[in-house]
Amino acid sequence: NFSDINADGEFFLVSACKDGKPMLRNGATGDWIGTYEGHKGAVWSAVLSRDGTLAATGSADFSAIVWDAQTGVSLQTFNHNHIIKSVDLTKDKQFLFTGGAEKILRKFDLSQTNSDPFIITGHDKPIRDLVVSADSRYVFTCSDDKTLRKW
């Protein structure tokens, strides 16, 4: 997942890793910048905010973590009851969406650190992937139940 190009002409990418240590890299060269340490299982999904300031990861350790993308500091951790296969952030970085083995789409308000997520159900099997639309109006999910849904 890539950030937009910044004022210095740079952009970044973040990669998910089975070793549980996602990495931030220079988008043009692929050079390693840093590693996000904190997951205890495979990281199945990793995204950057468009401006490259936040990263979010979802893991087999049943957690999603939001990171300061440039320093690697963990900002918020969201525990789940099963493996998280996909995460995405809204354009304004206000919401994090997660989906995975629980068959549930969760919407976390990043400005309300102690609030429960908004739960969206409808899939009969695990969510494989999700993406927030460019205007953040919709979330699209695909599932092992062979459906694609627009929320």
PDB file of C-alpha atoms in Angstrom:
ATOM      1  CA  ASN A   1       0.000   0.000   0.000  1.00  0.00           C
ATOM      2  CA  PHE A   2       1.407   3.397  -1.006  1.00  0.00           C
ATOM      3  CA  SER A   3       1.071   6.919   0.337  1.00  0.00           C
ATOM      4  CA  ASP A   4       0.489   9.889  -1.933  1.00  0.00           C
ATOM      5  CA  ILE A   5       3.530  11.823  -3.145  1.00  0.00           C
ATOM      6  CA  ASN A   6       4.509  14.454  -0.558  1.00  0.00           C
ATOM      7  CA  ALA A   7       5.847  18.003  -1.039  1.00  0.00           C
ATOM      8  CA  ASP A   8       9.417  16.651  -1.263  1.00  0.00           C
ATOM      9  CA  GLY A   9       8.424  14.353  -4.123  1.00  0.00           C
ATOM     10  CA  GLU A  10       8.680  11.266  -1.911  1.00  0.00           C
ATOM     11  CA  PHE A  11       6.188   8.513  -1.292  1.00  0.00           C
ATOM     12  CA  PHE A  12       6.197   5.473   0.962  1.00  0.00           C
ATOM     13  CA  LEU A  13       4.936   1.930   1.008  1.00  0.00           C
ATOM     14  CA  VAL A  14       4.128  -0.432   3.847  1.00  0.00           C
ATOM     15  CA  SER A  15       4.284  -4.198   3.552  1.00  0.00           C
ATOM     16  CA  ALA A  16       2.561  -6.945   5.510  1.00  0.00           C
ATOM     17  CA  CYS A  17       4.763  -9.851   6.648  1.00  0.00           C
ATOM     18  CA  LYS A  18       4.231 -13.395   7.841  1.00  0.00           C
ATOM     19  CA  ASP A  19       7.004 -12.854  10.396  1.00  0.00           C
ATOM     20  CA  GLY A  20       4.788 -10.301  12.194  1.00  0.00           C
ATOM     21  CA  LYS A  21       7.048  -7.336  11.417  1.00  0.00           C
ATOM     22  CA  PRO A  22       5.589  -5.069   8.730  1.00  0.00           C
ATOM     23  CA  MET A  23       8.023  -2.631   7.150  1.00  0.00           C
ATOM     24  CA  LEU A  24       7.996   0.939   5.880  1.00  0.00           C
ATOM     25  CA  ARG A  25       9.947   1.483   2.673  1.00  0.00           C
ATOM     26  CA  ASN A  26      10.798   4.281   0.277  1.00  0.00           C
ATOM     27  CA  GLY A  27       8.211   3.982  -2.485  1.00  0.00           C
ATOM     28  CA  ALA A  28      10.595   4.912  -5.309  1.00  0.00           C
ATOM     29  CA  THR A  29      13.576   2.758  -4.361  1.00  0.00           C
ATOM     30  CA  GLY A  30      12.146   0.115  -2.035  1.00  0.00           C
ATOM     31  CA  ASP A  31      14.832   0.964   0.506  1.00  0.00           C
ATOM     32  CA  TRP A  32      14.024  -0.068   4.066  1.00  0.00           C
ATOM     33  CA  ILE A  33      13.099   2.801   6.407  1.00  0.00           C
ATOM     34  CA  GLY A  34      11.817   0.989   9.476  1.00  0.00           C
ATOM     35  CA  THR A  35       9.998  -1.974  10.995  1.00  0.00           C
ATOM     36  CA  TYR A  36       6.809  -1.887  13.059  1.00  0.00           C
ATOM     37  CA  GLU A  37       7.284  -4.190  16.047  1.00  0.00           C
ATOM     38  CA  GLY A  38       4.434  -5.258  18.285  1.00  0.00           C
ATOM     39  CA  HIS A  39       2.468  -8.067  16.628  1.00  0.00           C
ATOM     40  CA  LYS A  40       2.889 -11.646  17.826  1.00  0.00           C
ATOM     41  CA  GLY A  41       1.603 -13.328  14.663  1.00  0.00           C
ATOM     42  CA  ALA A  42       1.599 -13.007  10.897  1.00  0.00           C
ATOM     43  CA  VAL A  43       0.517  -9.583   9.634  1.00  0.00           C
ATOM     44  CA  TRP A  44      -2.016 -10.188   6.869  1.00  0.00           C
ATOM     45  CA  SER A  45      -2.806  -6.564   6.022  1.00  0.00           C
ATOM     46  CA  ALA A  46      -0.967  -3.248   6.159  1.00  0.00           C
ATOM     47  CA  VAL A  47      -2.044   0.180   4.891  1.00  0.00           C
ATOM     48  CA  LEU A  48      -0.766   3.740   4.959  1.00  0.00           C
ATOM     49  CA  SER A  49      -2.804   6.896   5.221  1.00  0.00           C
ATOM     50  CA  ARG A  50      -2.650   8.906   2.031  1.00  0.00           C
ATOM     51  CA  ASP A  51      -0.392  11.504   3.607  1.00  0.00           C
ATOM     52  CA  GLY A  52       1.919   8.785   4.962  1.00  0.00           C
ATOM     53  CA  THR A  53       1.564   9.786   8.615  1.00  0.00           C
ATOM     54  CA  LEU A  54      -0.399   6.757   9.886  1.00  0.00           C
ATOM     55  CA  ALA A  55      -0.056   3.049   9.232  1.00  0.00           C
ATOM     56  CA  ALA A  56      -2.528   0.342  10.221  1.00  0.00           C
ATOM     57  CA  THR A  57      -1.948  -3.398  10.412  1.00  0.00           C
ATOM     58  CA  GLY A  58      -4.132  -6.460  10.974  1.00  0.00           C
ATOM     59  CA  SER A  59      -2.736  -9.706  12.280  1.00  0.00           C
ATOM     60  CA  ALA A  60      -3.162 -13.389  13.064  1.00  0.00           C
ATOM     61  CA  ASP A  61      -2.566 -12.414  16.705  1.00  0.00           C
ATOM     62  CA  PHE A  62      -6.188 -11.129  16.717  1.00  0.00           C
ATOM     63  CA  SER A  63      -5.188  -7.452  16.845  1.00  0.00           C
ATOM     64  CA  ALA A  64      -5.173  -4.375  14.649  1.00  0.00           C
ATOM     65  CA  ILE A  65      -2.639  -1.671  15.415  1.00  0.00           C
ATOM     66  CA  VAL A  66      -2.504   1.959  14.295  1.00  0.00           C
ATOM     67  CA  TRP A  67       1.044   3.318  14.131  1.00  0.00           C
ATOM     68  CA  ASP A  68       2.794   6.633  13.709  1.00  0.00           C
ATOM     69  CA  ALA A  69       4.071   5.712  10.251  1.00  0.00           C
ATOM     70  CA  GLN A  70       7.312   7.685  10.474  1.00  0.00           C
ATOM     71  CA  THR A  71       8.424   6.845  14.044  1.00  0.00           C
ATOM     72  CA  GLY A  72       6.995   3.324  14.299  1.00  0.00           C
ATOM     73  CA  VAL A  73       5.333   4.083  17.632  1.00  0.00           C
ATOM     74  CA  SER A  74       2.147   2.110  18.297  1.00  0.00           C
ATOM     75  CA  LEU A  75      -0.687   4.610  18.849  1.00  0.00           C
ATOM     76  CA  GLN A  76      -3.728   2.351  19.347  1.00  0.00           C
ATOM     77  CA  THR A  77      -4.357  -1.388  19.542  1.00  0.00           C
ATOM     78  CA  PHE A  78      -7.753  -2.946  18.813  1.00  0.00           C
ATOM     79  CA  ASN A  79      -8.215  -6.528  20.013  1.00  0.00           C
ATOM     80  CA  HIS A  80     -10.480  -8.947  18.163  1.00  0.00           C
ATOM     81  CA  ASN A  81     -11.670 -12.510  18.773  1.00  0.00           C
ATOM     82  CA  HIS A  82     -10.066 -14.032  15.683  1.00  0.00           C
ATOM     83  CA  ILE A  83      -7.606 -13.420  12.820  1.00  0.00           C
ATOM     84  CA  ILE A  84      -7.782 -10.066  11.028  1.00  0.00           C
ATOM     85  CA  LYS A  85      -7.284 -10.405   7.282  1.00  0.00           C
ATOM     86  CA  SER A  86      -7.795  -6.819   6.121  1.00  0.00           C
ATOM     87  CA  VAL A  87      -7.642  -3.224   7.373  1.00  0.00           C
ATOM     88  CA  ASP A  88      -8.136   0.185   5.787  1.00  0.00           C
ATOM     89  CA  LEU A  89      -8.268   3.829   6.866  1.00  0.00           C
ATOM     90  CA  THR A  90     -10.622   6.561   5.715  1.00  0.00           C
ATOM     91  CA  LYS A  91      -9.094   9.456   3.791  1.00  0.00           C
ATOM     92  CA  ASP A  92      -9.406  11.790   6.804  1.00  0.00           C
ATOM     93  CA  LYS A  93      -7.815   9.169   9.116  1.00  0.00           C
ATOM     94  CA  GLN A  94     -10.820   9.317  11.457  1.00  0.00           C
ATOM     95  CA  PHE A  95     -11.909   5.694  11.021  1.00  0.00           C
ATOM     96  CA  LEU A  96     -10.243   2.300  10.824  1.00  0.00           C
ATOM     97  CA  PHE A  97     -12.106  -0.632   9.272  1.00  0.00           C
ATOM     98  CA  THR A  98     -11.187  -4.250  10.002  1.00  0.00           C
ATOM     99  CA  GLY A  99     -12.418  -7.581   8.689  1.00  0.00           C
ATOM    100  CA  GLY A 100     -11.411 -11.194   8.986  1.00  0.00           C
ATOM    101  CA  ALA A 101     -12.245 -14.637  10.293  1.00  0.00           C
ATOM    102  CA  GLU A 102     -15.117 -13.409  12.482  1.00  0.00           C
ATOM    103  CA  LYS A 103     -17.174 -12.511   9.352  1.00  0.00           C
ATOM    104  CA  ILE A 104     -17.688  -9.034  10.870  1.00  0.00           C
ATOM    105  CA  LEU A 105     -16.774  -5.620   9.475  1.00  0.00           C
ATOM    106  CA  ARG A 106     -15.762  -3.282  12.292  1.00  0.00           C
ATOM    107  CA  LYS A 107     -15.549   0.505  12.147  1.00  0.00           C
ATOM    108  CA  PHE A 108     -13.355   2.089  14.828  1.00  0.00           C
ATOM    109  CA  ASP A 109     -13.470   5.840  15.525  1.00  0.00           C
ATOM    110  CA  LEU A 110      -9.815   6.746  16.062  1.00  0.00           C
ATOM    111  CA  SER A 111     -10.755   9.940  17.913  1.00  0.00           C
ATOM    112  CA  GLN A 112     -12.704   7.950  20.547  1.00  0.00           C
ATOM    113  CA  THR A 113     -10.055   5.633  21.981  1.00  0.00           C
ATOM    114  CA  ASN A 114     -12.306   3.855  24.494  1.00  0.00           C
ATOM    115  CA  SER A 115     -15.445   3.521  22.384  1.00  0.00           C
ATOM    116  CA  ASP A 116     -16.763   0.226  21.030  1.00  0.00           C
ATOM    117  CA  PRO A 117     -16.568  -0.251  17.277  1.00  0.00           C
ATOM    118  CA  PHE A 118     -19.601  -0.046  15.023  1.00  0.00           C
ATOM    119  CA  ILE A 119     -20.331  -3.641  13.953  1.00  0.00           C
ATOM    120  CA  ILE A 120     -21.561  -4.509  10.464  1.00  0.00           C
ATOM    121  CA  THR A 121     -22.668  -8.073   9.719  1.00  0.00           C
ATOM    122  CA  GLY A 122     -23.821  -9.763   6.545  1.00  0.00           C
ATOM    123  CA  HIS A 123     -21.143 -12.171   5.364  1.00  0.00           C
ATOM    124  CA  ASP A 124     -21.589 -15.898   6.024  1.00  0.00           C
ATOM    125  CA  LYS A 125     -17.891 -16.715   5.849  1.00  0.00           C
ATOM    126  CA  PRO A 126     -14.637 -14.870   6.696  1.00  0.00           C
ATOM    127  CA  ILE A 127     -13.912 -11.493   5.115  1.00  0.00           C
ATOM    128  CA  ARG A 128     -10.868 -11.808   2.847  1.00  0.00           C
ATOM    129  CA  ASP A 129     -10.326  -8.182   1.884  1.00  0.00           C
ATOM    130  CA  LEU A 130     -11.818  -4.741   2.321  1.00  0.00           C
ATOM    131  CA  VAL A 131     -11.221  -1.324   0.848  1.00  0.00           C
ATOM    132  CA  VAL A 132     -12.559   2.134   1.700  1.00  0.00           C
ATOM    133  CA  SER A 133     -13.598   4.122  -1.375  1.00  0.00           C
ATOM    134  CA  ALA A 134     -11.452   7.126  -2.339  1.00  0.00           C
ATOM    135  CA  ASP A 135     -14.118   9.529  -1.046  1.00  0.00           C
ATOM    136  CA  SER A 136     -14.578   7.426   2.150  1.00  0.00           C
ATOM    137  CA  ARG A 137     -18.334   7.103   1.504  1.00  0.00           C
ATOM    138  CA  TYR A 138     -18.313   3.344   1.024  1.00  0.00           C
ATOM    139  CA  VAL A 139     -16.521   0.241   2.188  1.00  0.00           C
ATOM    140  CA  PHE A 140     -16.274  -2.770  -0.105  1.00  0.00           C
ATOM    141  CA  THR A 141     -15.706  -6.252   1.282  1.00  0.00           C
ATOM    142  CA  CYS A 142     -15.150  -9.632  -0.321  1.00  0.00           C
ATOM    143  CA  SER A 143     -15.590 -12.886   1.508  1.00  0.00           C
ATOM    144  CA  ASP A 144     -15.065 -16.616   1.338  1.00  0.00           C
ATOM    145  CA  ASP A 145     -18.867 -16.779   0.907  1.00  0.00           C
ATOM    146  CA  LYS A 146     -18.140 -15.661  -2.702  1.00  0.00           C
ATOM    147  CA  THR A 147     -19.829 -12.287  -2.334  1.00  0.00           C
ATOM    148  CA  LEU A 148     -18.657  -8.716  -2.768  1.00  0.00           C
ATOM    149  CA  ARG A 149     -20.552  -6.193  -0.675  1.00  0.00           C
ATOM    150  CA  LYS A 150     -20.827  -2.412  -0.706  1.00  0.00           C
ATOM    151  CA  TRP A 151     -21.550  -0.864   2.691  1.00  0.00           C
TER     152      TRP A 151
END
